[in-house]
Amino acid sequence: MEQPDSTTLDLLTRESPEAFEVIYDRYGRLAYTIAMRVLSDEAAAEDVVQESFIAIWRRFLTYRPERGSIRTWICSIVRNRAIDRLRGESGRLRYELALDESRGEPSLDDTWSQVVASLTRERVQQALRDLPVEQRQTVELAYWCGVSQSEISQMMRVPIGTVKGRIRLSLAKLRESLQGKEEEAWHRP
Amino acid sequence: MAPSMTCDAAGELIALAALGVLDADDGAVLDRHIAVCARCRASALMAQRTAAALPESLDLLEAPAGLRRRLLTAVYSSAGPVQPRRRTLRDVWRRVPRSRILTALAPLAIGAATVLGVWSLTRTDSAQVETFPVQASTSLPTARGVLTFYVTRSHSVLTVAGVPTPATPGQLPNVYEIWLIPSNGGPKPVAFLSPSPSGGDWTAVVSGDLRGYRTLAATIEPPGGEAKPTGPEIFSIPLS
Protein backbone atom coordinates (compact mmCIF):
# COMPACT_ATOMS: atom_id res chain seq x y z
CA MET A 1 0.00 0.00 0.00
CA GLU A 2 3.04 2.21 -0.27
CA GLN A 3 2.45 5.47 -2.16
CA PRO A 4 4.59 5.89 -5.29
CA ASP A 5 7.34 8.44 -4.86
CA SER A 6 6.52 12.07 -5.51
CA THR A 7 8.70 12.13 -8.63
CA THR A 8 6.51 9.47 -10.28
CA LEU A 9 3.34 11.40 -9.43
CA ASP A 10 4.89 14.66 -10.59
CA LEU A 11 5.91 13.04 -13.89
CA LEU A 12 2.41 11.68 -14.32
CA THR A 13 0.94 15.17 -14.02
CA ARG A 14 3.28 16.08 -16.87
CA GLU A 15 1.94 13.20 -18.99
CA SER A 16 4.96 10.94 -18.77
CA PRO A 17 4.13 7.48 -20.17
CA GLU A 18 6.99 5.99 -18.16
CA ALA A 19 5.33 7.20 -14.95
CA PHE A 20 2.05 5.69 -16.14
CA GLU A 21 3.88 2.39 -16.65
CA VAL A 22 5.09 2.52 -13.03
CA ILE A 23 1.56 3.18 -11.79
CA TYR A 24 0.06 0.39 -13.90
CA ASP A 25 2.70 -2.10 -12.80
CA ARG A 26 2.01 -1.23 -9.18
CA TYR A 27 -1.80 -1.19 -9.25
CA GLY A 28 -2.82 -3.09 -12.40
CA ARG A 29 -3.26 -6.43 -10.63
CA LEU A 30 -5.29 -4.88 -7.84
CA ALA A 31 -7.46 -3.05 -10.38
CA TYR A 32 -8.09 -6.23 -12.37
CA THR A 33 -8.85 -8.13 -9.15
CA ILE A 34 -11.41 -5.51 -8.10
CA ALA A 35 -13.05 -5.56 -11.54
CA MET A 36 -13.21 -9.37 -11.44
CA ARG A 37 -14.67 -9.28 -7.91
CA VAL A 38 -17.48 -7.05 -9.12
CA LEU A 39 -18.08 -8.53 -12.57
CA SER A 40 -16.91 -12.19 -12.41
CA ASP A 41 -16.22 -11.96 -16.14
CA GLU A 42 -12.68 -11.84 -17.51
CA ALA A 43 -13.45 -9.96 -20.72
CA ALA A 44 -15.64 -7.38 -18.98
CA ALA A 45 -13.08 -6.91 -16.20
CA GLU A 46 -10.34 -6.38 -18.76
CA ASP A 47 -12.45 -3.75 -20.53
CA VAL A 48 -13.16 -1.94 -17.27
CA VAL A 49 -9.50 -1.87 -16.24
CA GLN A 50 -8.51 -0.62 -19.67
CA GLU A 51 -11.14 2.16 -19.60
CA SER A 52 -10.19 3.05 -16.03
CA PHE A 53 -6.47 3.38 -16.69
CA ILE A 54 -7.05 5.38 -19.87
CA ALA A 55 -9.25 7.68 -17.76
CA ILE A 56 -6.49 7.85 -15.13
CA TRP A 57 -3.97 8.76 -17.85
CA ARG A 58 -6.20 11.47 -19.30
CA ARG A 59 -7.50 12.88 -16.02
CA PHE A 60 -4.55 12.52 -13.69
CA LEU A 61 -4.62 16.24 -12.96
CA THR A 62 -7.94 15.66 -11.16
CA TYR A 63 -6.23 13.47 -8.55
CA ARG A 64 -6.16 15.30 -5.22
CA PRO A 65 -3.50 13.82 -2.90
CA GLU A 66 -5.00 15.55 0.11
CA ARG A 67 -8.16 13.46 -0.32
CA GLY A 68 -6.44 10.12 -0.10
CA SER A 69 -3.78 7.89 -1.56
CA ILE A 70 -3.48 7.20 -5.26
CA ARG A 71 -4.25 3.56 -4.48
CA THR A 72 -7.61 4.52 -2.97
CA TRP A 73 -8.31 6.82 -5.93
CA ILE A 74 -7.57 4.10 -8.47
CA CYS A 75 -9.59 1.49 -6.54
CA SER A 76 -12.53 3.88 -6.46
CA ILE A 77 -12.41 4.59 -10.21
CA VAL A 78 -12.20 0.88 -11.09
CA ARG A 79 -14.91 -0.19 -8.64
CA ASN A 80 -17.31 2.55 -9.75
CA ARG A 81 -16.83 1.72 -13.43
CA ALA A 82 -17.22 -1.99 -12.77
CA ILE A 83 -20.42 -1.42 -10.80
CA ASP A 84 -21.77 0.88 -13.52
CA ARG A 85 -21.10 -1.87 -16.04
CA LEU A 86 -22.66 -4.53 -13.81
CA ARG A 87 -25.79 -2.47 -13.34
CA GLY A 88 -25.89 -0.90 -16.77
CA GLU A 89 -25.71 2.57 -15.26
CA SER A 90 -23.01 4.30 -17.23
CA GLY A 91 -22.58 7.86 -16.03
CA ARG A 92 -24.70 7.37 -12.91
CA LEU A 93 -24.41 10.26 -10.47
CA ARG A 94 -22.90 8.79 -7.34
CA TYR A 95 -22.28 10.59 -4.06
CA GLU A 96 -18.84 10.14 -2.62
CA LEU A 97 -17.31 11.45 0.54
CA ALA A 98 -14.74 14.08 -0.39
CA LEU A 99 -12.83 14.70 2.79
CA ASP A 100 -9.53 16.41 3.11
CA GLU A 101 -7.24 13.84 4.74
CA SER A 102 -4.63 16.45 5.46
CA ARG A 103 -7.01 18.62 7.49
CA GLY A 104 -6.12 18.26 11.15
CA GLU A 105 -8.80 16.62 13.28
CA PRO A 106 -7.85 16.89 16.95
CA SER A 107 -10.17 14.02 17.90
CA LEU A 108 -8.31 11.59 15.66
CA ASP A 109 -5.22 9.86 16.91
CA ASP A 110 -2.49 8.66 14.60
CA THR A 111 -3.20 5.01 15.26
CA TRP A 112 -5.41 4.52 12.25
CA SER A 113 -2.92 5.83 9.74
CA GLN A 114 -0.45 3.27 11.08
CA VAL A 115 -3.13 0.58 10.89
CA VAL A 116 -3.77 1.36 7.24
CA ALA A 117 -0.08 1.37 6.44
CA SER A 118 0.40 -2.10 7.89
CA LEU A 119 -2.76 -3.85 6.72
CA THR A 120 -2.31 -7.29 5.26
CA ARG A 121 -4.75 -9.35 3.26
CA GLU A 122 -5.12 -11.97 5.99
CA ARG A 123 -5.97 -9.35 8.57
CA VAL A 124 -8.68 -7.70 6.51
CA GLN A 125 -10.09 -11.10 5.55
CA GLN A 126 -10.15 -12.12 9.22
CA ALA A 127 -11.83 -8.85 10.20
CA LEU A 128 -14.55 -9.54 7.61
CA ARG A 129 -14.94 -13.14 8.79
CA ASP A 130 -15.38 -11.87 12.34
CA LEU A 131 -18.50 -9.94 11.31
CA PRO A 132 -21.91 -11.61 11.83
CA VAL A 133 -22.90 -13.16 8.52
CA GLU A 134 -25.82 -10.79 7.85
CA GLN A 135 -23.58 -7.77 8.37
CA ARG A 136 -20.88 -9.18 6.11
CA GLN A 137 -23.44 -9.90 3.38
CA THR A 138 -24.84 -6.39 3.68
CA VAL A 139 -21.38 -4.84 3.34
CA GLU A 140 -20.55 -7.03 0.35
CA LEU A 141 -23.81 -6.26 -1.45
CA ALA A 142 -23.29 -2.55 -0.96
CA TYR A 143 -19.56 -2.32 -1.63
CA TRP A 144 -19.00 -4.92 -4.32
CA CYS A 145 -22.38 -4.91 -6.08
CA GLY A 146 -23.40 -1.26 -5.65
CA VAL A 147 -26.81 -2.39 -4.41
CA SER A 148 -28.81 0.45 -2.81
CA GLN A 149 -30.12 0.29 0.73
CA SER A 150 -33.70 -0.21 -0.48
CA GLU A 151 -32.62 -3.02 -2.80
CA ILE A 152 -30.70 -4.68 0.02
CA SER A 153 -33.80 -4.32 2.16
CA GLN A 154 -35.86 -6.18 -0.45
CA MET A 155 -33.22 -8.83 -1.12
CA MET A 156 -32.62 -9.63 2.54
CA ARG A 157 -36.27 -9.10 3.52
CA VAL A 158 -35.52 -6.75 6.36
CA PRO A 159 -36.65 -3.17 7.02
CA ILE A 160 -34.51 -0.42 5.53
CA GLY A 161 -33.65 0.77 9.05
CA THR A 162 -32.10 -2.64 9.70
CA VAL A 163 -29.97 -2.32 6.57
CA LYS A 164 -28.70 1.08 7.70
CA GLY A 165 -28.02 -0.26 11.17
CA ARG A 166 -26.12 -3.27 9.83
CA ILE A 167 -23.95 -1.13 7.59
CA ARG A 168 -23.15 1.27 10.38
CA LEU A 169 -22.39 -1.51 12.86
CA SER A 170 -20.30 -3.48 10.40
CA LEU A 171 -18.07 -0.52 9.56
CA ALA A 172 -17.61 0.27 13.24
CA LYS A 173 -16.71 -3.37 13.96
CA LEU A 174 -14.33 -3.55 11.02
CA ARG A 175 -12.54 -0.48 12.22
CA GLU A 176 -12.33 -1.78 15.79
CA SER A 177 -11.21 -5.15 14.57
CA LEU A 178 -8.44 -3.81 12.34
CA GLN A 179 -7.31 -1.25 14.87
CA GLY A 180 -7.47 -3.79 17.70
CA LYS A 181 -5.28 -6.22 15.84
CA GLU A 182 -2.78 -3.48 15.24
CA GLU A 183 -2.70 -2.65 18.96
CA GLU A 184 -2.32 -6.35 19.81
CA ALA A 185 0.62 -6.54 17.45
CA TRP A 186 2.27 -3.57 19.16
CA HIS A 187 1.95 -5.14 22.57
CA ARG A 188 3.16 -8.55 21.45
CA PRO A 189 6.63 -9.28 22.89
CA MET B 1 -24.99 27.83 10.67
CA ALA B 2 -26.52 25.04 12.76
CA PRO B 3 -26.07 21.44 11.72
CA SER B 4 -28.97 20.47 9.41
CA MET B 5 -29.41 16.98 10.90
CA THR B 6 -28.60 15.12 14.09
CA CYS B 7 -25.25 13.43 14.50
CA ASP B 8 -27.05 10.11 14.92
CA ALA B 9 -28.77 10.45 11.57
CA ALA B 10 -25.51 11.63 10.02
CA GLY B 11 -23.80 8.50 11.35
CA GLU B 12 -26.11 6.28 9.29
CA LEU B 13 -25.56 8.31 6.15
CA ILE B 14 -21.79 8.37 6.69
CA ALA B 15 -21.67 4.56 6.71
CA LEU B 16 -23.76 4.37 3.52
CA ALA B 17 -21.60 7.02 1.86
CA ALA B 18 -18.39 5.21 2.77
CA LEU B 19 -19.67 2.09 1.01
CA GLY B 20 -20.76 4.14 -2.02
CA VAL B 21 -24.52 3.57 -1.74
CA LEU B 22 -25.74 6.95 -0.58
CA ASP B 23 -27.87 8.81 -3.12
CA ALA B 24 -26.94 12.32 -4.17
CA ASP B 25 -29.80 14.09 -2.32
CA ASP B 26 -28.92 12.55 1.04
CA GLY B 27 -25.27 13.18 0.20
CA ALA B 28 -25.92 16.91 -0.10
CA VAL B 29 -27.60 16.95 3.34
CA LEU B 30 -24.67 15.02 4.80
CA ASP B 31 -22.17 17.43 3.22
CA ARG B 32 -23.89 20.35 4.91
CA HIS B 33 -23.78 18.60 8.27
CA ILE B 34 -20.15 17.50 8.20
CA ALA B 35 -19.11 20.96 7.02
CA VAL B 36 -20.12 22.30 10.44
CA CYS B 37 -19.70 19.24 12.71
CA ALA B 38 -16.09 18.33 13.47
CA ARG B 39 -17.09 15.12 15.25
CA CYS B 40 -19.04 13.78 12.28
CA ARG B 41 -16.31 14.90 9.90
CA ALA B 42 -13.86 12.81 11.90
CA SER B 43 -16.29 9.86 11.83
CA ALA B 44 -16.66 10.23 8.07
CA LEU B 45 -12.91 10.21 7.60
CA MET B 46 -12.66 7.03 9.66
CA ALA B 47 -15.50 5.37 7.78
CA GLN B 48 -13.92 6.33 4.47
CA ARG B 49 -10.56 4.88 5.51
CA THR B 50 -12.17 1.69 6.80
CA ALA B 51 -14.04 1.16 3.53
CA ALA B 52 -10.84 1.84 1.60
CA ALA B 53 -9.30 -1.19 3.33
CA LEU B 54 -11.89 -3.57 1.83
CA PRO B 55 -10.06 -4.17 -1.49
CA GLU B 56 -7.11 -5.33 0.57
CA SER B 57 -9.13 -8.45 1.45
CA LEU B 58 -8.98 -9.74 -2.13
CA ASP B 59 -6.56 -12.42 -3.27
CA LEU B 60 -4.78 -10.76 -6.17
CA LEU B 61 -5.31 -12.15 -9.66
CA GLU B 62 -2.85 -11.90 -12.52
CA ALA B 63 -3.96 -9.30 -15.04
CA PRO B 64 -3.78 -10.47 -18.68
CA ALA B 65 -0.46 -9.56 -20.33
CA GLY B 66 -2.31 -8.32 -23.41
CA LEU B 67 -4.05 -5.69 -21.27
CA ARG B 68 -0.75 -4.13 -20.23
CA ARG B 69 0.49 -4.19 -23.81
CA ARG B 70 -2.66 -2.50 -25.13
CA LEU B 71 -2.66 0.15 -22.42
CA LEU B 72 0.99 1.05 -22.86
CA THR B 73 0.58 1.16 -26.61
CA ALA B 74 -2.34 3.57 -26.26
CA VAL B 75 -0.52 5.73 -23.74
CA TYR B 76 2.80 5.89 -25.57
CA SER B 77 0.94 6.58 -28.83
CA SER B 78 -0.94 9.52 -27.32
CA ALA B 79 1.92 11.03 -25.33
CA GLY B 80 3.81 14.02 -26.58
CA PRO B 81 7.09 15.13 -25.07
CA VAL B 82 6.86 15.31 -21.26
CA GLN B 83 5.55 18.74 -20.36
CA PRO B 84 7.94 20.85 -18.29
CA ARG B 85 6.57 21.52 -14.84
CA ARG B 86 5.43 25.11 -14.38
CA ARG B 87 7.87 27.06 -12.27
CA THR B 88 6.27 28.57 -9.17
CA LEU B 89 7.34 31.61 -7.18
CA ARG B 90 8.30 29.22 -4.40
CA ASP B 91 10.72 27.43 -6.74
CA VAL B 92 12.34 30.74 -7.60
CA TRP B 93 12.47 31.82 -3.93
CA ARG B 94 14.22 28.60 -2.95
CA ARG B 95 16.96 29.44 -5.41
CA VAL B 96 17.69 32.88 -3.93
CA PRO B 97 21.17 32.55 -2.38
CA ARG B 98 21.63 33.50 1.27
CA SER B 99 25.30 34.36 1.48
CA ARG B 100 26.45 37.91 0.71
CA ILE B 101 28.69 36.93 -2.19
CA LEU B 102 25.96 34.92 -3.79
CA THR B 103 23.48 37.68 -3.04
CA ALA B 104 25.73 40.10 -4.90
CA LEU B 105 25.75 37.70 -7.82
CA ALA B 106 22.01 37.22 -7.63
CA PRO B 107 21.08 39.57 -10.49
CA LEU B 108 23.52 37.77 -12.78
CA ALA B 109 22.25 34.40 -11.62
CA ILE B 110 18.65 35.44 -12.13
CA GLY B 111 19.49 36.77 -15.60
CA ALA B 112 21.21 33.54 -16.55
CA ALA B 113 18.39 31.49 -15.05
CA THR B 114 15.87 33.49 -17.04
CA VAL B 115 17.71 32.80 -20.29
CA LEU B 116 18.00 29.12 -19.43
CA GLY B 117 14.37 28.96 -18.32
CA VAL B 118 13.10 30.52 -21.53
CA TRP B 119 15.31 28.17 -23.53
CA SER B 120 14.10 25.07 -21.66
CA LEU B 121 10.45 26.09 -21.90
CA THR B 122 10.53 26.98 -25.58
CA ARG B 123 12.79 24.32 -27.07
CA THR B 124 11.10 21.35 -28.69
CA ASP B 125 12.01 17.72 -28.64
CA SER B 126 11.80 17.44 -32.42
CA ALA B 127 15.49 16.59 -32.63
CA GLN B 128 14.82 13.72 -30.24
CA VAL B 129 12.16 12.09 -32.39
CA GLU B 130 12.80 10.15 -35.58
CA THR B 131 10.12 8.74 -37.87
CA PHE B 132 10.37 5.91 -40.39
CA PRO B 133 7.64 5.01 -42.94
CA VAL B 134 6.24 1.52 -43.37
CA GLN B 135 7.06 -0.22 -46.67
CA ALA B 136 4.31 -2.68 -47.60
CA SER B 137 5.24 -6.08 -49.01
CA THR B 138 3.56 -7.92 -51.85
CA SER B 139 1.82 -10.21 -49.35
CA LEU B 140 -0.01 -7.20 -47.81
CA PRO B 141 0.20 -4.22 -50.18
CA THR B 142 -2.42 -2.23 -48.20
CA ALA B 143 -0.20 -1.86 -45.12
CA ARG B 144 0.82 1.72 -44.39
CA GLY B 145 1.99 3.53 -41.29
CA VAL B 146 4.89 4.99 -39.41
CA LEU B 147 7.36 4.11 -36.70
CA THR B 148 8.13 6.95 -34.28
CA PHE B 149 11.36 6.55 -32.32
CA TYR B 150 11.62 8.65 -29.14
CA VAL B 151 15.40 8.76 -28.90
CA THR B 152 15.78 10.02 -25.34
CA ARG B 153 13.23 7.54 -24.03
CA SER B 154 14.51 4.60 -26.10
CA HIS B 155 10.92 3.72 -26.93
CA SER B 156 9.26 3.51 -30.33
CA VAL B 157 5.60 3.46 -31.26
CA LEU B 158 4.55 1.69 -34.43
CA THR B 159 1.17 2.60 -35.91
CA VAL B 160 -0.07 0.68 -38.95
CA ALA B 161 -3.31 0.80 -40.94
CA GLY B 162 -4.62 -1.41 -43.73
CA VAL B 163 -3.94 -4.58 -41.77
CA PRO B 164 -6.74 -7.16 -41.51
CA THR B 165 -7.43 -9.32 -38.46
CA PRO B 166 -5.16 -12.37 -38.78
CA ALA B 167 -6.66 -15.75 -39.60
CA THR B 168 -7.72 -18.11 -36.79
CA PRO B 169 -6.56 -21.58 -37.82
CA GLY B 170 -7.47 -23.17 -34.46
CA GLN B 171 -8.97 -21.77 -31.27
CA LEU B 172 -6.68 -18.74 -31.18
CA PRO B 173 -5.85 -16.25 -33.93
CA ASN B 174 -2.43 -15.93 -35.51
CA VAL B 175 -0.38 -12.91 -34.45
CA TYR B 176 1.56 -10.16 -36.16
CA GLU B 177 5.04 -10.39 -34.64
CA ILE B 178 7.53 -7.52 -34.86
CA TRP B 179 11.25 -8.14 -35.37
CA LEU B 180 14.33 -5.95 -35.19
CA ILE B 181 17.05 -7.03 -37.60
CA PRO B 182 20.57 -5.92 -36.67
CA SER B 183 23.31 -5.13 -39.14
CA ASN B 184 24.94 -8.38 -38.12
CA GLY B 185 22.96 -11.31 -36.75
CA GLY B 186 19.48 -12.75 -36.85
CA PRO B 187 16.08 -11.09 -36.23
CA LYS B 188 15.13 -10.38 -32.62
CA PRO B 189 11.44 -10.68 -31.58
CA VAL B 190 10.43 -7.42 -29.89
CA ALA B 191 6.63 -6.98 -29.89
CA PHE B 192 3.25 -7.95 -31.28
CA LEU B 193 0.87 -5.70 -33.14
CA SER B 194 -2.34 -5.04 -31.20
CA PRO B 195 -5.55 -3.53 -32.50
CA SER B 196 -5.79 0.05 -31.27
CA PRO B 197 -8.46 0.56 -28.55
CA SER B 198 -9.93 3.31 -30.74
CA GLY B 199 -10.25 0.89 -33.69
CA GLY B 200 -8.81 0.95 -37.20
CA ASP B 201 -5.10 1.09 -36.55
CA TRP B 202 -2.76 -1.52 -35.19
CA THR B 203 -0.04 -0.46 -32.82
CA ALA B 204 2.99 -1.80 -30.99
CA VAL B 205 5.46 -0.36 -28.52
CA VAL B 206 9.07 -1.34 -29.10
CA SER B 207 11.39 -0.82 -26.15
CA GLY B 208 15.07 -0.12 -26.62
CA ASP B 209 17.42 1.89 -28.80
CA LEU B 210 16.84 1.37 -32.54
CA ARG B 211 20.31 2.56 -33.46
CA GLY B 212 22.35 -0.47 -34.42
CA TYR B 213 19.44 -2.12 -36.23
CA ARG B 214 18.99 -1.87 -39.98
CA THR B 215 15.35 -2.97 -40.36
CA LEU B 216 12.14 -3.52 -38.42
CA ALA B 217 9.87 -6.15 -39.96
CA ALA B 218 6.49 -7.78 -39.25
CA THR B 219 5.51 -11.35 -40.01
CA ILE B 220 2.44 -13.52 -39.47
CA GLU B 221 3.14 -16.14 -36.82
CA PRO B 222 1.15 -18.81 -34.97
CA PRO B 223 -0.62 -17.88 -31.66
CA GLY B 224 1.93 -16.88 -29.03
CA GLY B 225 4.55 -15.98 -31.61
CA GLU B 226 7.83 -17.62 -32.53
CA ALA B 227 11.46 -17.13 -31.49
CA LYS B 228 12.47 -16.84 -35.17
CA PRO B 229 10.37 -15.69 -38.15
CA THR B 230 8.49 -18.54 -39.81
CA GLY B 231 5.60 -16.79 -41.62
CA PRO B 232 5.37 -14.35 -44.50
CA GLU B 233 6.61 -10.80 -44.06
CA ILE B 234 3.76 -8.27 -44.25
CA PHE B 235 5.83 -5.09 -44.14
CA SER B 236 9.25 -3.77 -43.27
CA ILE B 237 10.74 -0.45 -42.18
CA PRO B 238 14.31 0.46 -43.15
CA LEU B 239 15.92 2.19 -40.16
CA SER B 240 18.85 3.78 -41.88
Tab-separated table of C-alpha atoms in Angstrom, chain A:
chain	number	residue	atom	x	y	z
A	1	MET	CA	0.000	0.000	0.000
A	2	GLU	CA	3.044	2.207	-0.273
A	3	GLN	CA	2.449	5.467	-2.159
A	4	PRO	CA	4.592	5.887	-5.288
A	5	ASP	CA	7.340	8.435	-4.864
A	6	SER	CA	6.522	12.070	-5.510
A	7	THR	CA	8.698	12.126	-8.633
A	8	THR	CA	6.509	9.474	-10.285
A	9	LEU	CA	3.342	11.396	-9.430
A	10	ASP	CA	4.888	14.660	-10.595
A	11	LEU	CA	5.914	13.039	-13.893
A	12	LEU	CA	2.406	11.681	-14.319
A	13	THR	CA	0.939	15.168	-14.017
A	14	ARG	CA	3.284	16.078	-16.870
A	15	GLU	CA	1.942	13.204	-18.993
A	16	SER	CA	4.963	10.937	-18.769
A	17	PRO	CA	4.129	7.480	-20.169
A	18	GLU	CA	6.989	5.989	-18.160
A	19	ALA	CA	5.334	7.197	-14.948
A	20	PHE	CA	2.049	5.692	-16.137
A	21	GLU	CA	3.876	2.390	-16.645
A	22	VAL	CA	5.094	2.516	-13.034
A	23	ILE	CA	1.558	3.178	-11.794
A	24	TYR	CA	0.063	0.391	-13.901
A	25	ASP	CA	2.703	-2.102	-12.800
A	26	ARG	CA	2.005	-1.227	-9.180
A	27	TYR	CA	-1.796	-1.186	-9.251
A	28	GLY	CA	-2.816	-3.092	-12.398
A	29	ARG	CA	-3.264	-6.429	-10.627
A	30	LEU	CA	-5.292	-4.877	-7.837
A	31	ALA	CA	-7.459	-3.051	-10.378
A	32	TYR	CA	-8.087	-6.231	-12.366
A	33	THR	CA	-8.851	-8.134	-9.151
A	34	ILE	CA	-11.409	-5.514	-8.101
A	35	ALA	CA	-13.047	-5.557	-11.539
A	36	MET	CA	-13.212	-9.369	-11.441
A	37	ARG	CA	-14.666	-9.278	-7.911
A	38	VAL	CA	-17.482	-7.051	-9.122
A	39	LEU	CA	-18.080	-8.531	-12.572
A	40	SER	CA	-16.909	-12.192	-12.411
A	41	ASP	CA	-16.215	-11.957	-16.143
A	42	GLU	CA	-12.684	-11.844	-17.507
A	43	ALA	CA	-13.448	-9.955	-20.720
A	44	ALA	CA	-15.645	-7.381	-18.982
A	45	ALA	CA	-13.081	-6.915	-16.200
A	46	GLU	CA	-10.341	-6.380	-18.761
A	47	ASP	CA	-12.451	-3.752	-20.532
A	48	VAL	CA	-13.163	-1.942	-17.273
A	49	VAL	CA	-9.502	-1.870	-16.244
A	50	GLN	CA	-8.506	-0.615	-19.674
A	51	GLU	CA	-11.138	2.160	-19.601
A	52	SER	CA	-10.195	3.050	-16.033
A	53	PHE	CA	-6.472	3.375	-16.688
A	54	ILE	CA	-7.052	5.375	-19.867
A	55	ALA	CA	-9.248	7.678	-17.759
A	56	ILE	CA	-6.493	7.855	-15.125
A	57	TRP	CA	-3.975	8.758	-17.846
A	58	ARG	CA	-6.201	11.468	-19.299
A	59	ARG	CA	-7.497	12.882	-16.023
A	60	PHE	CA	-4.547	12.519	-13.695
A	61	LEU	CA	-4.624	16.237	-12.958
A	62	THR	CA	-7.935	15.656	-11.162
A	63	TYR	CA	-6.230	13.473	-8.554
A	64	ARG	CA	-6.160	15.303	-5.220
A	65	PRO	CA	-3.498	13.817	-2.903
A	66	GLU	CA	-5.002	15.553	0.112
A	67	ARG	CA	-8.164	13.462	-0.317
A	68	GLY	CA	-6.437	10.121	-0.098
A	69	SER	CA	-3.778	7.888	-1.562
A	70	ILE	CA	-3.480	7.205	-5.256
A	71	ARG	CA	-4.248	3.559	-4.479
A	72	THR	CA	-7.606	4.525	-2.972
A	73	TRP	CA	-8.310	6.822	-5.930
A	74	ILE	CA	-7.571	4.098	-8.475
A	75	CYS	CA	-9.590	1.493	-6.543
A	76	SER	CA	-12.528	3.885	-6.459
A	77	ILE	CA	-12.406	4.586	-10.209
A	78	VAL	CA	-12.204	0.883	-11.088
A	79	ARG	CA	-14.913	-0.190	-8.644
A	80	ASN	CA	-17.306	2.552	-9.750
A	81	ARG	CA	-16.825	1.717	-13.431
A	82	ALA	CA	-17.224	-1.992	-12.771
A	83	ILE	CA	-20.423	-1.416	-10.795
A	84	ASP	CA	-21.770	0.877	-13.521
A	85	ARG	CA	-21.105	-1.866	-16.041
A	86	LEU	CA	-22.656	-4.525	-13.809
A	87	ARG	CA	-25.791	-2.475	-13.337
A	88	GLY	CA	-25.887	-0.899	-16.770
A	89	GLU	CA	-25.713	2.567	-15.262
A	90	SER	CA	-23.011	4.299	-17.235
A	91	GLY	CA	-22.580	7.859	-16.030
A	92	ARG	CA	-24.700	7.368	-12.910
A	93	LEU	CA	-24.411	10.259	-10.469
A	94	ARG	CA	-22.904	8.789	-7.338
A	95	TYR	CA	-22.277	10.593	-4.057
A	96	GLU	CA	-18.838	10.141	-2.619
A	97	LEU	CA	-17.309	11.451	0.542
A	98	ALA	CA	-14.743	14.085	-0.390
A	99	LEU	CA	-12.834	14.700	2.790
A	100	ASP	CA	-9.527	16.407	3.107
A	101	GLU	CA	-7.236	13.835	4.738
A	102	SER	CA	-4.626	16.452	5.460
A	103	ARG	CA	-7.010	18.617	7.489
A	104	GLY	CA	-6.125	18.260	11.152
A	105	GLU	CA	-8.798	16.623	13.282
A	106	PRO	CA	-7.850	16.890	16.947
A	107	SER	CA	-10.173	14.023	17.901
A	108	LEU	CA	-8.307	11.594	15.659
A	109	ASP	CA	-5.224	9.862	16.907
A	110	ASP	CA	-2.489	8.655	14.605
A	111	THR	CA	-3.199	5.006	15.262
A	112	TRP	CA	-5.408	4.517	12.254
A	113	SER	CA	-2.921	5.827	9.742
A	114	GLN	CA	-0.450	3.268	11.084
A	115	VAL	CA	-3.134	0.582	10.893
A	116	VAL	CA	-3.773	1.357	7.236
A	117	ALA	CA	-0.077	1.368	6.443
A	118	SER	CA	0.401	-2.096	7.894
A	119	LEU	CA	-2.757	-3.854	6.722
A	120	THR	CA	-2.312	-7.291	5.257
A	121	ARG	CA	-4.745	-9.350	3.259
A	122	GLU	CA	-5.124	-11.967	5.994
A	123	ARG	CA	-5.975	-9.355	8.574
A	124	VAL	CA	-8.678	-7.703	6.509
A	125	GLN	CA	-10.090	-11.100	5.545
A	126	GLN	CA	-10.153	-12.122	9.215
A	127	ALA	CA	-11.833	-8.855	10.202
A	128	LEU	CA	-14.545	-9.544	7.608
A	129	ARG	CA	-14.936	-13.143	8.792
A	130	ASP	CA	-15.382	-11.871	12.341
A	131	LEU	CA	-18.503	-9.939	11.310
A	132	PRO	CA	-21.909	-11.606	11.830
A	133	VAL	CA	-22.904	-13.156	8.519
A	134	GLU	CA	-25.822	-10.791	7.853
A	135	GLN	CA	-23.578	-7.770	8.373
A	136	ARG	CA	-20.884	-9.183	6.111
A	137	GLN	CA	-23.442	-9.898	3.383
A	138	THR	CA	-24.835	-6.386	3.682
A	139	VAL	CA	-21.377	-4.840	3.338
A	140	GLU	CA	-20.548	-7.026	0.349
A	141	LEU	CA	-23.806	-6.265	-1.453
A	142	ALA	CA	-23.286	-2.552	-0.955
A	143	TYR	CA	-19.556	-2.323	-1.628
A	144	TRP	CA	-19.003	-4.923	-4.324
A	145	CYS	CA	-22.377	-4.911	-6.078
A	146	GLY	CA	-23.401	-1.260	-5.646
A	147	VAL	CA	-26.813	-2.391	-4.405
A	148	SER	CA	-28.805	0.453	-2.812
A	149	GLN	CA	-30.120	0.294	0.732
A	150	SER	CA	-33.698	-0.208	-0.475
A	151	GLU	CA	-32.619	-3.023	-2.801
A	152	ILE	CA	-30.698	-4.685	0.021
A	153	SER	CA	-33.803	-4.323	2.163
A	154	GLN	CA	-35.860	-6.181	-0.451
A	155	MET	CA	-33.217	-8.826	-1.123
A	156	MET	CA	-32.622	-9.627	2.542
A	157	ARG	CA	-36.272	-9.095	3.515
A	158	VAL	CA	-35.516	-6.745	6.361
A	159	PRO	CA	-36.648	-3.168	7.017
A	160	ILE	CA	-34.513	-0.417	5.535
A	161	GLY	CA	-33.646	0.767	9.045
A	162	THR	CA	-32.101	-2.638	9.704
A	163	VAL	CA	-29.967	-2.315	6.570
A	164	LYS	CA	-28.701	1.083	7.702
A	165	GLY	CA	-28.017	-0.261	11.166
A	166	ARG	CA	-26.122	-3.267	9.825
A	167	ILE	CA	-23.948	-1.134	7.588
A	168	ARG	CA	-23.150	1.271	10.382
A	169	LEU	CA	-22.387	-1.506	12.865
A	170	SER	CA	-20.299	-3.477	10.404
A	171	LEU	CA	-18.067	-0.522	9.558
A	172	ALA	CA	-17.607	0.269	13.244
A	173	LYS	CA	-16.706	-3.374	13.959
A	174	LEU	CA	-14.333	-3.548	11.024
A	175	ARG	CA	-12.539	-0.484	12.224
A	176	GLU	CA	-12.332	-1.776	15.789
A	177	SER	CA	-11.206	-5.155	14.573
A	178	LEU	CA	-8.437	-3.806	12.341
A	179	GLN	CA	-7.310	-1.251	14.875
A	180	GLY	CA	-7.473	-3.793	17.699
A	181	LYS	CA	-5.278	-6.222	15.838
A	182	GLU	CA	-2.782	-3.478	15.243
A	183	GLU	CA	-2.695	-2.649	18.956
A	184	GLU	CA	-2.319	-6.348	19.811
A	185	ALA	CA	0.618	-6.539	17.451
A	186	TRP	CA	2.268	-3.572	19.158
A	187	HIS	CA	1.946	-5.145	22.574
A	188	ARG	CA	3.159	-8.555	21.450
A	189	PRO	CA	6.631	-9.282	22.889
